[in-house]
mmCIF file of C-alpha atoms in Angstrom:
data_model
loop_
_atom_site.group_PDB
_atom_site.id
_atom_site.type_symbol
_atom_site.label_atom_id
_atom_site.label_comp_id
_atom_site.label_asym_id
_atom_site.label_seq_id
_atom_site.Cartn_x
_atom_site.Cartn_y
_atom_site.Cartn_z
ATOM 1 C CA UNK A 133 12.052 -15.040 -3.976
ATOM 2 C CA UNK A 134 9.154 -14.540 -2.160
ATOM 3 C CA UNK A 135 5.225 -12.902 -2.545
ATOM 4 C CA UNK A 136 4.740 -10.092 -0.472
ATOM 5 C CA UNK A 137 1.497 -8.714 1.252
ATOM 6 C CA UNK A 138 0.299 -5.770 -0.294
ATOM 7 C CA UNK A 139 2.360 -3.423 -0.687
ATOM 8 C CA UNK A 140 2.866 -0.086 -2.888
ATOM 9 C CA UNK A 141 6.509 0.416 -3.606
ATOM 10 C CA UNK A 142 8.350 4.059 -4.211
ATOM 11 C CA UNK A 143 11.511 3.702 -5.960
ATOM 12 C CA UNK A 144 14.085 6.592 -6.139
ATOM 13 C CA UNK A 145 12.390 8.520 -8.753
ATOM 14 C CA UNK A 146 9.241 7.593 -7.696
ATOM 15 C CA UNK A 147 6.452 9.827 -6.065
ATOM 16 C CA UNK A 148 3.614 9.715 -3.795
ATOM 17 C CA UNK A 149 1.742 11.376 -6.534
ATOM 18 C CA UNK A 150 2.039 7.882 -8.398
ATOM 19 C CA UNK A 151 -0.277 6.685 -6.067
ATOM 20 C CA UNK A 152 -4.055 7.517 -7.065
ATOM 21 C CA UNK A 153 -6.190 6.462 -4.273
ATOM 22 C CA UNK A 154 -6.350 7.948 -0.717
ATOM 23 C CA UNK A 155 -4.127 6.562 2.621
ATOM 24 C CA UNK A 156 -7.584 5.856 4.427
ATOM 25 C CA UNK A 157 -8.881 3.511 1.429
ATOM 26 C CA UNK A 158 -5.266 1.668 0.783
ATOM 27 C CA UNK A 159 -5.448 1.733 5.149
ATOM 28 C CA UNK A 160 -8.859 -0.228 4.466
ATOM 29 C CA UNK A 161 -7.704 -2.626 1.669
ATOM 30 C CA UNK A 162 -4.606 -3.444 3.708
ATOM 31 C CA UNK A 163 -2.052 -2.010 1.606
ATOM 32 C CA UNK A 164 0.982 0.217 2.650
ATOM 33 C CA UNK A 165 3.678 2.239 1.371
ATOM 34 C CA UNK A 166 7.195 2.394 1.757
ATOM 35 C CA UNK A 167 9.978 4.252 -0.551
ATOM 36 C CA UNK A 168 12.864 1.935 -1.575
ATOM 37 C CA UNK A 169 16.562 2.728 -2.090
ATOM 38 C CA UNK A 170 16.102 0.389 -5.671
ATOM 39 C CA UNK A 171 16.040 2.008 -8.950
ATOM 40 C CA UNK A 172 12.917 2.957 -10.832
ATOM 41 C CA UNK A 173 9.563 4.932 -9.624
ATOM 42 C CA UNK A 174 6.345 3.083 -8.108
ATOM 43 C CA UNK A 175 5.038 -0.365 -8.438
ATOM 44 C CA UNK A 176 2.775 -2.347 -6.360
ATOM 45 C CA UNK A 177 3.737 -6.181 -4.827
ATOM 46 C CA UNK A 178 1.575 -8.737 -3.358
ATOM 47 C CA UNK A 179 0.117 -12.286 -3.454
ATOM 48 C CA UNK A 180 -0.014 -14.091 -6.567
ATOM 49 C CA UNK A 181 3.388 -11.750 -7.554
ATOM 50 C CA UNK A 182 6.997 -13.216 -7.787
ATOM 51 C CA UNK A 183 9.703 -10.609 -6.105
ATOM 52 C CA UNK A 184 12.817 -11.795 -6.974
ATOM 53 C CA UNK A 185 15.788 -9.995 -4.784
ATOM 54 C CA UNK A 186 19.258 -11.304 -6.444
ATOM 55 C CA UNK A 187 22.538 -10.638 -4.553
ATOM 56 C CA UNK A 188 25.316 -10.235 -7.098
ATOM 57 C CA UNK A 189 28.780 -9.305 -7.177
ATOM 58 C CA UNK A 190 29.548 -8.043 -10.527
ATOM 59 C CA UNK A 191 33.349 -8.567 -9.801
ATOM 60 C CA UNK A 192 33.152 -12.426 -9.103
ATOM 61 C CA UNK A 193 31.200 -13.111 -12.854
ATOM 62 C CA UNK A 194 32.824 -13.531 -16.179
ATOM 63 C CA UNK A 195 31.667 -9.814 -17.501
ATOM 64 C CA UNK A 196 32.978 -8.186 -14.845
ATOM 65 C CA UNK A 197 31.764 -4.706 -13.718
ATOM 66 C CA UNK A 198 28.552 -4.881 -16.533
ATOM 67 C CA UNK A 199 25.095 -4.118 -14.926
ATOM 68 C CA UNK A 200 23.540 -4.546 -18.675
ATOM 69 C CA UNK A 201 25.263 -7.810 -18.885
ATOM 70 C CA UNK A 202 23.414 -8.142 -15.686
ATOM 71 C CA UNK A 203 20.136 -6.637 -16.286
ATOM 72 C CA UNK A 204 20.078 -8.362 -20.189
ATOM 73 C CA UNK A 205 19.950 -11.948 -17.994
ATOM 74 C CA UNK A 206 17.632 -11.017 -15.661
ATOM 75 C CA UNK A 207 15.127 -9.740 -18.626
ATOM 76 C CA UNK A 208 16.174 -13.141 -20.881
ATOM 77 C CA UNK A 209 15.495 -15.552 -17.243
ATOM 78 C CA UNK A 210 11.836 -13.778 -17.223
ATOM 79 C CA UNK A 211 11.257 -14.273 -20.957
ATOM 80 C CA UNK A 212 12.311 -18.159 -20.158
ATOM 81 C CA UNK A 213 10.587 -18.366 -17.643
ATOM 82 C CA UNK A 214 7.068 -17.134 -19.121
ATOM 83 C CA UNK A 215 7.663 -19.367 -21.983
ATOM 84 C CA UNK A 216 7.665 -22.351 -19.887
ATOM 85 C CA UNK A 217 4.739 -21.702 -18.552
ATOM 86 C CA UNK A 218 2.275 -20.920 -20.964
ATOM 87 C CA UNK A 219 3.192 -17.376 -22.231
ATOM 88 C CA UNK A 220 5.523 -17.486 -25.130
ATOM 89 C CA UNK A 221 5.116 -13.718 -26.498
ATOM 90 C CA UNK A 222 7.424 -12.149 -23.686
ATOM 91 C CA UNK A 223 9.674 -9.499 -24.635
ATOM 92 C CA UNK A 224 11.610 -6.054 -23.920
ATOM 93 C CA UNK A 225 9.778 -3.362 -25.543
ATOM 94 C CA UNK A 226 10.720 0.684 -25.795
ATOM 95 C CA UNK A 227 8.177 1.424 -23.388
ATOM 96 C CA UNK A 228 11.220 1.216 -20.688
ATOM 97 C CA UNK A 229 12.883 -1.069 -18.818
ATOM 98 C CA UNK A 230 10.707 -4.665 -17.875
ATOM 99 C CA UNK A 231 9.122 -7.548 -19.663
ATOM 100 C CA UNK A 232 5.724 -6.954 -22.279
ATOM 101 C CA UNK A 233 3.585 -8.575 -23.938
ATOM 102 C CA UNK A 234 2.764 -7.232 -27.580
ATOM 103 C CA UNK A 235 -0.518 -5.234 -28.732
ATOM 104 C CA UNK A 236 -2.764 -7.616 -30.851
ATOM 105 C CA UNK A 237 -5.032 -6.150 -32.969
ATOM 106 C CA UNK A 238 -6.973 -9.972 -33.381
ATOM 107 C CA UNK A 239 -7.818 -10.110 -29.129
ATOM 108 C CA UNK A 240 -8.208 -6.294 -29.273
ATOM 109 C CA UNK A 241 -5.416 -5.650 -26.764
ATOM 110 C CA UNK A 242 -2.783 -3.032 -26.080
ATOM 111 C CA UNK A 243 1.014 -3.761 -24.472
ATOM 112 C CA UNK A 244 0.866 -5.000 -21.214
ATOM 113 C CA UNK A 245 3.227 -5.329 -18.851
ATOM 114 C CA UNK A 246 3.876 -8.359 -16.533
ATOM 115 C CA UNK A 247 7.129 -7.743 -14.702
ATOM 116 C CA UNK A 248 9.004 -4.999 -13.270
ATOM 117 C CA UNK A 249 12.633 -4.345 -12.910
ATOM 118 C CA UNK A 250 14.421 -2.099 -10.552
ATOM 119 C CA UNK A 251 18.105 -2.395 -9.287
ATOM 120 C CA UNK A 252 20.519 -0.903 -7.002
ATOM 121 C CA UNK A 253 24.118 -1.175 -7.607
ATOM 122 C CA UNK A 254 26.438 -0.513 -4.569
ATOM 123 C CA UNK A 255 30.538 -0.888 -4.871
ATOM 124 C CA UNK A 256 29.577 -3.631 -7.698
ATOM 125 C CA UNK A 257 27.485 -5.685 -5.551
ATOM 126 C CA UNK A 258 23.676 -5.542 -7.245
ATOM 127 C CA UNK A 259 20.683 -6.276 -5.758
ATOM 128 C CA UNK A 260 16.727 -5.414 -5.875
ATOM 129 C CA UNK A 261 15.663 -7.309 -8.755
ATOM 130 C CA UNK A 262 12.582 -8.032 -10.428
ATOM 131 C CA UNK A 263 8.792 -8.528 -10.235
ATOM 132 C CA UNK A 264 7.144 -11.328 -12.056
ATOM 133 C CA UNK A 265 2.882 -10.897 -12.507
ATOM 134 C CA UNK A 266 1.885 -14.662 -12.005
ATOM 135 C CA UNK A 267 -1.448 -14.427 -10.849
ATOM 136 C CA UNK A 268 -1.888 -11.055 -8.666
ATOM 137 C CA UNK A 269 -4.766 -8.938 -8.403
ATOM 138 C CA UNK A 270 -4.196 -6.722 -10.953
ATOM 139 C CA UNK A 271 -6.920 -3.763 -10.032
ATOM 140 C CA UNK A 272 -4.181 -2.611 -7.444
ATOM 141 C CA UNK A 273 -2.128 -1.632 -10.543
ATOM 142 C CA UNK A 274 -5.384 0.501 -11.230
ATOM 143 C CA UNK A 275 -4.768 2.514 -8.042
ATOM 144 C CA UNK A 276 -1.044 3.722 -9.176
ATOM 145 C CA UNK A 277 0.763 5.255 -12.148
ATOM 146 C CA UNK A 278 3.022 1.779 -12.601
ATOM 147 C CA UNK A 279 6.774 2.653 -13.345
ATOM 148 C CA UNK A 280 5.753 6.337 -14.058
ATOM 149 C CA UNK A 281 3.361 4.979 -17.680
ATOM 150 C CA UNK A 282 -0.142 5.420 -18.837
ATOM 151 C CA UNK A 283 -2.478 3.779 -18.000
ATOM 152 C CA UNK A 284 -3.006 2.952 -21.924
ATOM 153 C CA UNK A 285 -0.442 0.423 -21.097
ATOM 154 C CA UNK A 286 -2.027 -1.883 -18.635
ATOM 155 C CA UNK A 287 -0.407 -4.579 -16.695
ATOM 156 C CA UNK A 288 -1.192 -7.987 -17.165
ATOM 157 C CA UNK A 289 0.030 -11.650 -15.546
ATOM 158 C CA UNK A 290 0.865 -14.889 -16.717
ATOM 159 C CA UNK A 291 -2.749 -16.104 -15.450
ATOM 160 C CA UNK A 292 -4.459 -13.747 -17.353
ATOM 161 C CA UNK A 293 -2.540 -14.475 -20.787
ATOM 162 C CA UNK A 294 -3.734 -18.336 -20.404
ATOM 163 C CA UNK A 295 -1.087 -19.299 -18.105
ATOM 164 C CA UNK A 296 0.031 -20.903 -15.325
ATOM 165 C CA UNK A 297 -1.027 -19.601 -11.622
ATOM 166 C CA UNK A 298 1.135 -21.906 -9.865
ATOM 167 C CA UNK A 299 4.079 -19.309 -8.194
ATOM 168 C CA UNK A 300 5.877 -21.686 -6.636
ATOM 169 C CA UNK A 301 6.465 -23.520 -10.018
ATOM 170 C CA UNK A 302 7.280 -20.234 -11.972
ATOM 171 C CA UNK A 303 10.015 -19.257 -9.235
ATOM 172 C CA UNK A 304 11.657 -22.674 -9.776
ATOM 173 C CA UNK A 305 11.756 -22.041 -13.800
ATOM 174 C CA UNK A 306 13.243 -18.610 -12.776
ATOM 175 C CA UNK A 307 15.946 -19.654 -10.557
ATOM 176 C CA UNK A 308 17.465 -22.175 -13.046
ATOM 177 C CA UNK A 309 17.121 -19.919 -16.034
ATOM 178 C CA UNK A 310 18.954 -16.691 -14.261
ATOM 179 C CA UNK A 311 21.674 -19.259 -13.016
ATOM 180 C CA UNK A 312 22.440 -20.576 -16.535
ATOM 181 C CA UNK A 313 22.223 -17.063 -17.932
ATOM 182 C CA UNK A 314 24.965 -15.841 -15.277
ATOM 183 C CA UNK A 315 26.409 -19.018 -15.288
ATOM 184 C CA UNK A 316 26.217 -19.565 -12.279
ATOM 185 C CA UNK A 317 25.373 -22.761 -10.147
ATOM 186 C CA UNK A 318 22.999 -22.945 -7.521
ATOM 187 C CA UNK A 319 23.099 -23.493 -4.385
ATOM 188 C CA UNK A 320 20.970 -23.521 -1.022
ATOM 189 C CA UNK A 321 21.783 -21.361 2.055
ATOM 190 C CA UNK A 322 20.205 -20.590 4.909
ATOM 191 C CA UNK A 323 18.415 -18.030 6.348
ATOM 192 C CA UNK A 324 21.337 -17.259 8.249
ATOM 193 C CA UNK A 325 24.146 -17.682 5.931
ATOM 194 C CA UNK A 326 22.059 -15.430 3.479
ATOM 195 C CA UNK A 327 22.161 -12.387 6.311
ATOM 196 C CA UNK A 328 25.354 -12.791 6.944
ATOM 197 C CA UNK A 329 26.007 -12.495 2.678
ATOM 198 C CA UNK A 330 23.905 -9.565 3.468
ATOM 199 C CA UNK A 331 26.031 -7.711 6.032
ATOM 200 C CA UNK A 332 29.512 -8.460 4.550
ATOM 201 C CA UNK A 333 27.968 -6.409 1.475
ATOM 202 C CA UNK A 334 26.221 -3.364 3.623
ATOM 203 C CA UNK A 335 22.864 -4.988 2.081
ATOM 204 C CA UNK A 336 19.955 -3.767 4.219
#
């Protein structure tokens, strides 16, 4: 887990057209662009933002071989998460694949979205992951089309839905609730043991 500088992502069915602004203004705001091998289209990641990147073998879990089994616990550890820190109304919606918030009519509001999720599966072992909103800037989500949607459905973070800005605290909820939801246990590597996790698996 980890908050990234700014950064404008381009997933395999992604497009540079996603992007709305110029390369000389995101040059000047100190944002770049790279394409990405995960699933999904274009998203942006920076500070105040949660990138989780999960390394999984399907094979070694008790659903063996599922990447909805997978991708079901990685929605439900989000959801969790939120709820623990101040933002209960999480959900999946139809809009596509990531976590929402609903429409209310009361504050005036449309769906918003505060997490992304975008996978790679390769010989069973997953990994990309997911993108929590905890406290980012959210104009930069102004300057793309996020995940290939309208801009009638805005993104929003857990700061601005009356929650918590603390990352660091929201990645610690996260980690224990994707554990128990793969039931898995958890436990600390190093920098070095994780690379080496990383090249057994062809993970670049």
């Amino acid at each position: 887990m980890l908050e990234h500088e700014p950064v404008i992502s381009i997933g395999n069915k992604g497009d540079v057209h996603d992007i709305l602004v110029d390369p000389a203004t995101l040059e000047r705001q100190g944002v770049s662009v790279v394409s990405s091998d995960r699933g999904g289209q274009t998203t942006y990641h920076g500070p105040g933002q949660l990138t989780t990147y999960p390394v999984l073998d399907l094979r070694r879990t008790r659903v063996q071989c599922d990447i909805g089994w997978y991708l079901d616990a990685l929605h439900d550890a989000i959801i969790e998460a939120a709820a623990a820190h101040g933002v209960g109304k999480a959900c999946r919606m139809d809009h596509g694949i990531g976590v929402w918030l609903p429409a209310s009519e009361r504050e005036g509001t449309p769906d918003r979205k505060i997490a992304a999720i975008g996978a790679k599966l390769s010989r069973w072992v997953v990994h990309h992951g997911a993108a929590l909103n905890v406290c980012p800037d959210l104009v930069r989500f102004e300057q793309i089309v996020p995940c290939g949607l309208s801009k009638l459905l805005p993104a929003s973070s857990l700061q601005a839905e009356n929650g918590t800005c603390d990352v660091q605290a929201v990645g610690h909820s996260l980690i224990g609730c994707l554990a128990k939801n793969l039931g898995l246990g958890i436990e600390h590597v190093s920098k070095e043991g994780l690379l080496r996790l990383m090249h057994d698996h062809d993970i670049t």
